[in-house]
Short mmCIF file of C-alpha atoms in Angstrom, two decimals:
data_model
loop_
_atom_site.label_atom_id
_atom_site.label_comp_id
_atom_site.label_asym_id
_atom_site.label_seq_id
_atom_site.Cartn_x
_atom_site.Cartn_y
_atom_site.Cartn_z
CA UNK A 1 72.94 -0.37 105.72
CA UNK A 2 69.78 -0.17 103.40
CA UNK A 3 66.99 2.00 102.88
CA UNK A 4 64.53 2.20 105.84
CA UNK A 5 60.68 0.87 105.10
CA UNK A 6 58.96 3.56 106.66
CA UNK A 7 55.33 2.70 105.93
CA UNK A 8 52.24 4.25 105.68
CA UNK A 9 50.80 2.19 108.29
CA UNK A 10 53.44 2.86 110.67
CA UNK A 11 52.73 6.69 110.05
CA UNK A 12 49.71 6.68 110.50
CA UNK A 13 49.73 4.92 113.53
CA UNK A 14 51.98 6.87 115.42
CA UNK A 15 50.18 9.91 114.74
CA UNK A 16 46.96 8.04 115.79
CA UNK A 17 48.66 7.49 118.97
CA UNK A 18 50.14 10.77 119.04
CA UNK A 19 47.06 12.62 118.57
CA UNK A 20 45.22 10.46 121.02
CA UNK A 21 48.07 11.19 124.11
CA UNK A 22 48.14 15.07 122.98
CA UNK A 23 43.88 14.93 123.56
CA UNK A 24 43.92 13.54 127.06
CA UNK A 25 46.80 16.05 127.58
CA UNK A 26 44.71 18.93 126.90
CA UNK A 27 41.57 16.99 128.14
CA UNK A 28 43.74 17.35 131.85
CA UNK A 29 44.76 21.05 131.38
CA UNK A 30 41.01 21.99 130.10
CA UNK A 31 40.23 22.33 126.02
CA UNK A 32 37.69 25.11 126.29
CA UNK A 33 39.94 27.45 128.38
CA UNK A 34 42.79 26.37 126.44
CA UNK A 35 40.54 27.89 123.34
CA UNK A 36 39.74 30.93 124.76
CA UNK A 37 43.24 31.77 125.63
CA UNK A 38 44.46 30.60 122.05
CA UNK A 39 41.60 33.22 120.66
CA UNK A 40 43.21 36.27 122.11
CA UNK A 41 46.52 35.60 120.93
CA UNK A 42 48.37 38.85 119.64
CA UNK A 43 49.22 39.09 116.61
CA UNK A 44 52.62 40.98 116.91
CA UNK A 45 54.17 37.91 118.93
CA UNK A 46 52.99 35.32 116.55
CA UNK A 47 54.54 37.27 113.43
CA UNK A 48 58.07 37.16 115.69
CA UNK A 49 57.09 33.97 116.94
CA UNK A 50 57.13 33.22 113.02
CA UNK A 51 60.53 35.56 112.24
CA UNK A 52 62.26 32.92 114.95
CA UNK A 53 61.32 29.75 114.07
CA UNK A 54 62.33 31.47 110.12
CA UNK A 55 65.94 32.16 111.80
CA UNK A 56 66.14 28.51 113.72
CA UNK A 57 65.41 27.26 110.12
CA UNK A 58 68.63 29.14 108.47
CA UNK A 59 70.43 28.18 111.42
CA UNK A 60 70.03 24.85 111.65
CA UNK A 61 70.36 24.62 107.36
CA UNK A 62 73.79 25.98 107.47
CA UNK A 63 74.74 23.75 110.20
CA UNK A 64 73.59 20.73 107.50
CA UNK A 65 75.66 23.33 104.69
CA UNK A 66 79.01 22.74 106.40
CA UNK A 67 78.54 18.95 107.48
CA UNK A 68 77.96 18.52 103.53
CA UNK A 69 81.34 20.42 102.56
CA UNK A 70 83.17 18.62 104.90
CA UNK A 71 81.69 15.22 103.31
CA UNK A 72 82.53 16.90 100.11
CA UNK A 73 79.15 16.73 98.62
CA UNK A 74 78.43 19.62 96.03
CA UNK A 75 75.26 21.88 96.83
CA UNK A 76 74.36 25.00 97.34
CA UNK A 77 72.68 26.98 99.64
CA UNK A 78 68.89 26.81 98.08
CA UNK A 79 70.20 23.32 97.70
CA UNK A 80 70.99 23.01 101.51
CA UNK A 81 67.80 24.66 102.49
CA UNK A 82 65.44 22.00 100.68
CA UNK A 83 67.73 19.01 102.36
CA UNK A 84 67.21 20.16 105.37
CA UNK A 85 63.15 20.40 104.75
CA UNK A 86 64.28 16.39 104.23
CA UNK A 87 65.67 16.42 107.42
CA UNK A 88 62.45 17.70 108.94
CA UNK A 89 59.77 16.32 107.33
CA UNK A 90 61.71 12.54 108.05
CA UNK A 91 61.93 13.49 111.54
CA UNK A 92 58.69 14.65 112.15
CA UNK A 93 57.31 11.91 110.67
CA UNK A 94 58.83 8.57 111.77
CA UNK A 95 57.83 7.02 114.65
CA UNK A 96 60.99 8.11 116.90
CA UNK A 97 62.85 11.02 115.79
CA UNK A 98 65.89 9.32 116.38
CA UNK A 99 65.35 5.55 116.00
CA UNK A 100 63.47 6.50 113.49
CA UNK A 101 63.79 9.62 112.13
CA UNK A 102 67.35 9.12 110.59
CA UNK A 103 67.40 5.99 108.72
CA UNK A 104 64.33 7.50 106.71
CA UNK A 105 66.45 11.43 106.16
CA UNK A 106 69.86 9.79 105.10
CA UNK A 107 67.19 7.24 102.49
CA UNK A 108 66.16 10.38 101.48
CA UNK A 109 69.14 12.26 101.09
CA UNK A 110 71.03 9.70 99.47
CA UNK A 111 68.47 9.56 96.95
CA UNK A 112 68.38 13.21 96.44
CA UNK A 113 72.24 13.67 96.14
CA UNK A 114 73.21 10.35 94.31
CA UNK A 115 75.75 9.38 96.98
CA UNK A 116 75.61 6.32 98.89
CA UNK A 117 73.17 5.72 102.12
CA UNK A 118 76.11 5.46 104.40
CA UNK A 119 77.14 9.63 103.30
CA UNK A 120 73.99 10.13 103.49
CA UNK A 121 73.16 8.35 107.33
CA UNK A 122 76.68 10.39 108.03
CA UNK A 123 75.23 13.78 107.20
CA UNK A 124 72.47 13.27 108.92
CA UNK A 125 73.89 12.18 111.83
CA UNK A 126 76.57 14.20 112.52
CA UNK A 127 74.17 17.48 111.54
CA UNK A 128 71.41 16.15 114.39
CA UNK A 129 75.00 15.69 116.88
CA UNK A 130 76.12 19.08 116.11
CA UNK A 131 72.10 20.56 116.67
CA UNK A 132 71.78 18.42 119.55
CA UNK A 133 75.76 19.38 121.41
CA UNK A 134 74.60 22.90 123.09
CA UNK A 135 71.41 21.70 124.33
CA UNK A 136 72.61 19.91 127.75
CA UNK A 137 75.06 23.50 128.27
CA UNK A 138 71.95 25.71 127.06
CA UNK A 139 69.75 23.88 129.78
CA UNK A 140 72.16 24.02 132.16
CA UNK A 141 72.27 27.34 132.19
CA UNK A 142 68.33 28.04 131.92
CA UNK A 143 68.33 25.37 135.05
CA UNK A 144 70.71 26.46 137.08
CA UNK A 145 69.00 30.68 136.73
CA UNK A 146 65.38 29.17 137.69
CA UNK A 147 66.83 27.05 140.39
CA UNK A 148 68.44 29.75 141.81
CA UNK A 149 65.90 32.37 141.56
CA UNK A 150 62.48 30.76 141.04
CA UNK A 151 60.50 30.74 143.82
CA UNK A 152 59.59 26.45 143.13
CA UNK A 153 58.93 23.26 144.93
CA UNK A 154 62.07 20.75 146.32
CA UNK A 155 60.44 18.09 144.29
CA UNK A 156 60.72 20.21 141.32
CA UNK A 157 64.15 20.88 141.61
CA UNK A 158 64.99 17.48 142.10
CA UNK A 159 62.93 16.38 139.00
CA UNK A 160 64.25 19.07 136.87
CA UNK A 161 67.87 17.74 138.41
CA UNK A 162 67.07 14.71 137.73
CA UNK A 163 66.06 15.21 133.88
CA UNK A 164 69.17 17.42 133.34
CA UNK A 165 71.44 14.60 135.00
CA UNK A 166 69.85 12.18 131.97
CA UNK A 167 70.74 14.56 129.80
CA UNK A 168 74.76 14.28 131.09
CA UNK A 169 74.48 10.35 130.84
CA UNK A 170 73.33 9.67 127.71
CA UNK A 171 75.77 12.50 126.44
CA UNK A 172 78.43 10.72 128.47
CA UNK A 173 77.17 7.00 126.56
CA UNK A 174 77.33 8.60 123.44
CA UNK A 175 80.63 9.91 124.07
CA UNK A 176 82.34 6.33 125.44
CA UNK A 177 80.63 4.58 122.42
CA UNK A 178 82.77 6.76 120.06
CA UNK A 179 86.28 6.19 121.58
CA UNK A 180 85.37 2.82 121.36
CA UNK A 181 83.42 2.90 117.71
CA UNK A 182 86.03 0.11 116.52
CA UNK A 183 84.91 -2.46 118.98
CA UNK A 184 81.68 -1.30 118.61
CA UNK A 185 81.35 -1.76 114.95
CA UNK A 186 82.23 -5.33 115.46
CA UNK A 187 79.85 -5.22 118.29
CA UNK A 188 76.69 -3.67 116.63
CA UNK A 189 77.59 -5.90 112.96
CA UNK A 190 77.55 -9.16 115.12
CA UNK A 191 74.59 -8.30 117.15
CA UNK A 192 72.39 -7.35 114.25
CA UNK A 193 73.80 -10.48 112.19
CA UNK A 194 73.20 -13.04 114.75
CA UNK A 195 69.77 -11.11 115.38
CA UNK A 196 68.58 -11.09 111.91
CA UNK A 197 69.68 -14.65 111.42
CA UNK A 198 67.25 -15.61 114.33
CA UNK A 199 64.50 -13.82 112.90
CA UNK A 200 64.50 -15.08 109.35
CA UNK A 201 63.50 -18.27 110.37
CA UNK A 202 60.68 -16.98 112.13
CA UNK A 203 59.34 -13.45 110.38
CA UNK A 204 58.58 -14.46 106.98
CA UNK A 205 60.19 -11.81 104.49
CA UNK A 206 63.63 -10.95 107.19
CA UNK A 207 66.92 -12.13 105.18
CA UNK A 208 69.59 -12.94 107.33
CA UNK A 209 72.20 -10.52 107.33
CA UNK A 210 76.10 -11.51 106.75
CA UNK A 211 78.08 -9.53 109.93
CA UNK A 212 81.50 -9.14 108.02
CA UNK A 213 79.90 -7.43 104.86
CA UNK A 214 77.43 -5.35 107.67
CA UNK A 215 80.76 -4.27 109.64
CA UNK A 216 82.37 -2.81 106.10
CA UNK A 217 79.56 -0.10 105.95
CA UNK A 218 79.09 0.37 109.20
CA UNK A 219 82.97 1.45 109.23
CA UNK A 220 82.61 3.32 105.99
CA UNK A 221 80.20 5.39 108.32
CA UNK A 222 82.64 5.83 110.37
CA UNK A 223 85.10 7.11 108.14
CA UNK A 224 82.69 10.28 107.37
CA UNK A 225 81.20 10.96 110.58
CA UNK A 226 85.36 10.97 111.52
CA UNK A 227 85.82 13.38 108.72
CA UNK A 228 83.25 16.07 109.80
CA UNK A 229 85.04 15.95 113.49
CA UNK A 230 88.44 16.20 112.50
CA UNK A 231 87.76 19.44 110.66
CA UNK A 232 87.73 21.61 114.27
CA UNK A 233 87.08 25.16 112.35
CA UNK A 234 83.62 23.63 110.71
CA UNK A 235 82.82 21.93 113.75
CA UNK A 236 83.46 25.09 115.54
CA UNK A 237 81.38 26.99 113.09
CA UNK A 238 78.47 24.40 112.69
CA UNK A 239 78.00 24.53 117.14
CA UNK A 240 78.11 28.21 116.29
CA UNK A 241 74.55 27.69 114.15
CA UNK A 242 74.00 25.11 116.13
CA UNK A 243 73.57 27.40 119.24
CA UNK A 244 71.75 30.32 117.75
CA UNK A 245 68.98 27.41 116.33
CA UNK A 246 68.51 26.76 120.04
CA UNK A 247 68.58 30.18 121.02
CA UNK A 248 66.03 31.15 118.04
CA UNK A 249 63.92 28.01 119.61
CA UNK A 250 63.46 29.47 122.48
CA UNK A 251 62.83 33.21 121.45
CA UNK A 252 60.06 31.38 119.59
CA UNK A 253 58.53 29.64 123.07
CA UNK A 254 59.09 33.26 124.86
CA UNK A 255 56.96 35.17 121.80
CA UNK A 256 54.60 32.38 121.99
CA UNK A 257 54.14 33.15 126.11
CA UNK A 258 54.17 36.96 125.08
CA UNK A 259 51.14 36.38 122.54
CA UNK A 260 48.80 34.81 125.13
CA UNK A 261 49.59 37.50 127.69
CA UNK A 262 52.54 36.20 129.70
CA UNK A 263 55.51 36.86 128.76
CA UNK A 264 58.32 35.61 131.76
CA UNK A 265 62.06 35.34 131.67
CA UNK A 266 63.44 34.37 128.75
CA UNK A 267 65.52 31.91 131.04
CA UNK A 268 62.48 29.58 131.63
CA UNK A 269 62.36 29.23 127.79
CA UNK A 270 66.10 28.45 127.54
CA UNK A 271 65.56 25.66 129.94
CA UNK A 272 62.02 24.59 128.80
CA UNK A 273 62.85 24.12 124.90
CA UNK A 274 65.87 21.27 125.92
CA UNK A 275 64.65 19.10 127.84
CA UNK A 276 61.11 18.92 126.46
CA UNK A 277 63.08 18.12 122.94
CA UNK A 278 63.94 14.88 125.31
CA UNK A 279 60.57 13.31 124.31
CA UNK A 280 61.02 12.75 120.78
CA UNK A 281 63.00 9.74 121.90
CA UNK A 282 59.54 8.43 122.68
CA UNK A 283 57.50 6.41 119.70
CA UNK A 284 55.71 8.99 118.51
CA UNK A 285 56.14 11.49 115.60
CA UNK A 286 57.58 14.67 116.64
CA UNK A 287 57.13 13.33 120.45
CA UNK A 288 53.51 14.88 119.74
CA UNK A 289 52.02 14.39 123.71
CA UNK A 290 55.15 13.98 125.02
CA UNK A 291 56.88 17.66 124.31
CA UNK A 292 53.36 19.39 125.10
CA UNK A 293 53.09 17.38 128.47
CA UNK A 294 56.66 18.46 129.35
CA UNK A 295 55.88 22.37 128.06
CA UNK A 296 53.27 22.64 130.51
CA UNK A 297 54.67 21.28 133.80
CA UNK A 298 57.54 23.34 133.37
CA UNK A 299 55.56 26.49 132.26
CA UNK A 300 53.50 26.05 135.60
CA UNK A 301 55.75 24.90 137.77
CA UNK A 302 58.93 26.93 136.90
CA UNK A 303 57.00 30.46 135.90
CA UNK A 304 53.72 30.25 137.88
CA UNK A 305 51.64 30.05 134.13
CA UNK A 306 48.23 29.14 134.58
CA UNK A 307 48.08 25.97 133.00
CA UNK A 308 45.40 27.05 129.99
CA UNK A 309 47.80 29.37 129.25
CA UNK A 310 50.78 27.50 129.59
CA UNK A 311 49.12 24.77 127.38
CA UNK A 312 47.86 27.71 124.72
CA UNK A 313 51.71 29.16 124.29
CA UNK A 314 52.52 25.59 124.34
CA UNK A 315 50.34 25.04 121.29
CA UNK A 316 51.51 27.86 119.25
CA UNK A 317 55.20 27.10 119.94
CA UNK A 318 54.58 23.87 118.39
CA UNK A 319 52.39 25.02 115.64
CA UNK A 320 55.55 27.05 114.27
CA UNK A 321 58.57 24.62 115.53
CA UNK A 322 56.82 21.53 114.49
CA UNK A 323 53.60 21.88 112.49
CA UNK A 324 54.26 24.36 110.04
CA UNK A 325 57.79 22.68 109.47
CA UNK A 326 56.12 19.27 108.85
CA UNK A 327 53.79 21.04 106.00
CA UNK A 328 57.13 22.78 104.46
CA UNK A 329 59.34 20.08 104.98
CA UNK A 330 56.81 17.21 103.01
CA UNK A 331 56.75 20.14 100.23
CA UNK A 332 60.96 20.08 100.33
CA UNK A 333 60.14 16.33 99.78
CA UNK A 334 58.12 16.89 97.07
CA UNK A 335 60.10 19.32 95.13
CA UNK A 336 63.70 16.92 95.35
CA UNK A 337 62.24 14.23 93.72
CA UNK A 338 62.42 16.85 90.48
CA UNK A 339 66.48 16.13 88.83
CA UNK A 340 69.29 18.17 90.55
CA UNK A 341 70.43 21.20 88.18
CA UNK A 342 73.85 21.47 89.87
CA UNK A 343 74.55 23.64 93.30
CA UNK A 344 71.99 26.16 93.53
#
């Protein structure tokens, strides 16, 4: 494994594209009553809007805190805190959070830390797994208290159904693919071998990659993403974080309804938040477009919002959960390429 080349043309471009699929998105819901929604906001549910995307934040950086004691990397918790701004800012900028989004965090935190890319790509990884684990049960239970109560349309319960039964499969991929990760290793080092072989002789600048070499760091990845799930009590404790993140996720999509004058049960939010977070699969940073898109046809179709206002909360929810972290997390950037002073 090497360093990713995450470009500035390829930055740009996504958010290009993602800026372009967000306009027609609000072009469809209506800008100027979007705006005028947006203007009245109240003040008292943005500032806890604020205090819960502050607590997702701490959450989600202790979460990273015990995945790095278990890999037995040194650091503290200031320490933690500014990896995890890493984390963000590499996520939120790469075309796909998570084709994309990783390769560039673990580069980054392998350079930060002095360990080698594969700790690093194991940190990362196994902190987004542990995030990611209660977000199918936290949906499930948002779904199944809207579907049971909601006054909504068959075909939206069978598209919400249908979203949330995703959700178990490509948990239930992910899951096979591990009890198998020895054949796949061989798998995944042949494939890419063979593949890179192929393209050398046709994309100028593509060296062919050797599979056996490839195979001995993809299983030294292995080896640490094995040691952060054999420890159960971390694990345990890191779902524990992991959970109130998602919970503190939500609060902050339920203030953000509150501030633009409709506030609903805090149910549709614990639905809402998962499965929109399903679109940053999609090549665009942040899954800028996609998450709105999803926001608002839940919003409107699960809570009766209007959509301006669904679209306004929408806008403010992101403007703390994704926005604001971007800004902080390419200052975290910033501020690690200074020399490490020990755990702080």
């Amino acid at each position: 494994m090497t360093s990713p080349d995450l470009g500035l043309a390829t930055v740009v471009g996504g958010f290009v594209a993602a800026v372009a699929l967000l306009s027609v998105v609000l072009a469809v819901v209506g800008l100027e009553p979007t705006v005028s929604v947006l203007a009245g906001a109240d003040r008292l549910g943005l500032a806890a809007l604020c205090c819960a995307v502050a607590l997702w934040a701490v959450a989600w950086s202790y979460t990273l805190s015990i995945v790095l004691s278990v890999l037995g990397v040194a650091h503290g918790p200031v320490e933690a805190g500014l990896l995890f701004g890493n984390l963000v800012f590499a996520n939120s900028v790469a075309p796909s959070t998570y084709l994309g989004g990783e390769p560039f965090a673990a580069f980054l935190f392998s350079r930060r830390t002095g360990t080698g890319y594969e700790t690093g790509f194991a940190a990362v990884t196994s902190t987004d797994l542990l995030n990611y684990a209660p977000m199918v049960p936290l949906a499930g239970v948002g779904l199944l208290y809207v579907t049971t109560t909601a006054v909504v349309g068959g075909r939206t319960e069978l598209a919400l159904a249908a979203v949330f039964s995703a959700l178990l499969a490509l948990i239930a991929v992910v899951v096979a693919g591990w009890r198998r990760r020895d054949r796949a290793a061989v798998a995944l080092a042949t494939t890419i071998g063979g593949l890179s072989t192929r393209m050398s002789g046709v994309v100028p600048g593509v060296r062919p990659v050797r599979p056996a070499p490839l195979e001995a760091r993809i299983r030294t990845f292995v080896r640490e993403v094995e040691s952060v799930a054999d420890d159960r009590s971390s694990l345990a404790l890191g779902l524990g974080y992991s959970a109130l993140g998602w919970l503190s996720l939500s609060a902050a999509l339920w203030f953000a309804l509150y501030a633009v004058g409709h506030a609903t049960s805090p149910a549709v939010a614990l639905f809402a938040v998962p499965i929109a977070a399903v679109s940053n699969v999609l090549p665009v940073p942040g899954g800028i477009g996609g998450v709105e898109s999803i926001l608002i046809v839940l919003l409107v179709a699960a809570a009766g919002v209007p959509a301006p206002t669904a679209a306004a909360a929408t806008l403010l929810y992101r403007g703390g959960t994704y926005w604001l972290p971007l800004v902080v997390g390419g200052g975290t950037v910033v501020l690690a390429q200074g020399p490490r002073r020990g755990p702080i």
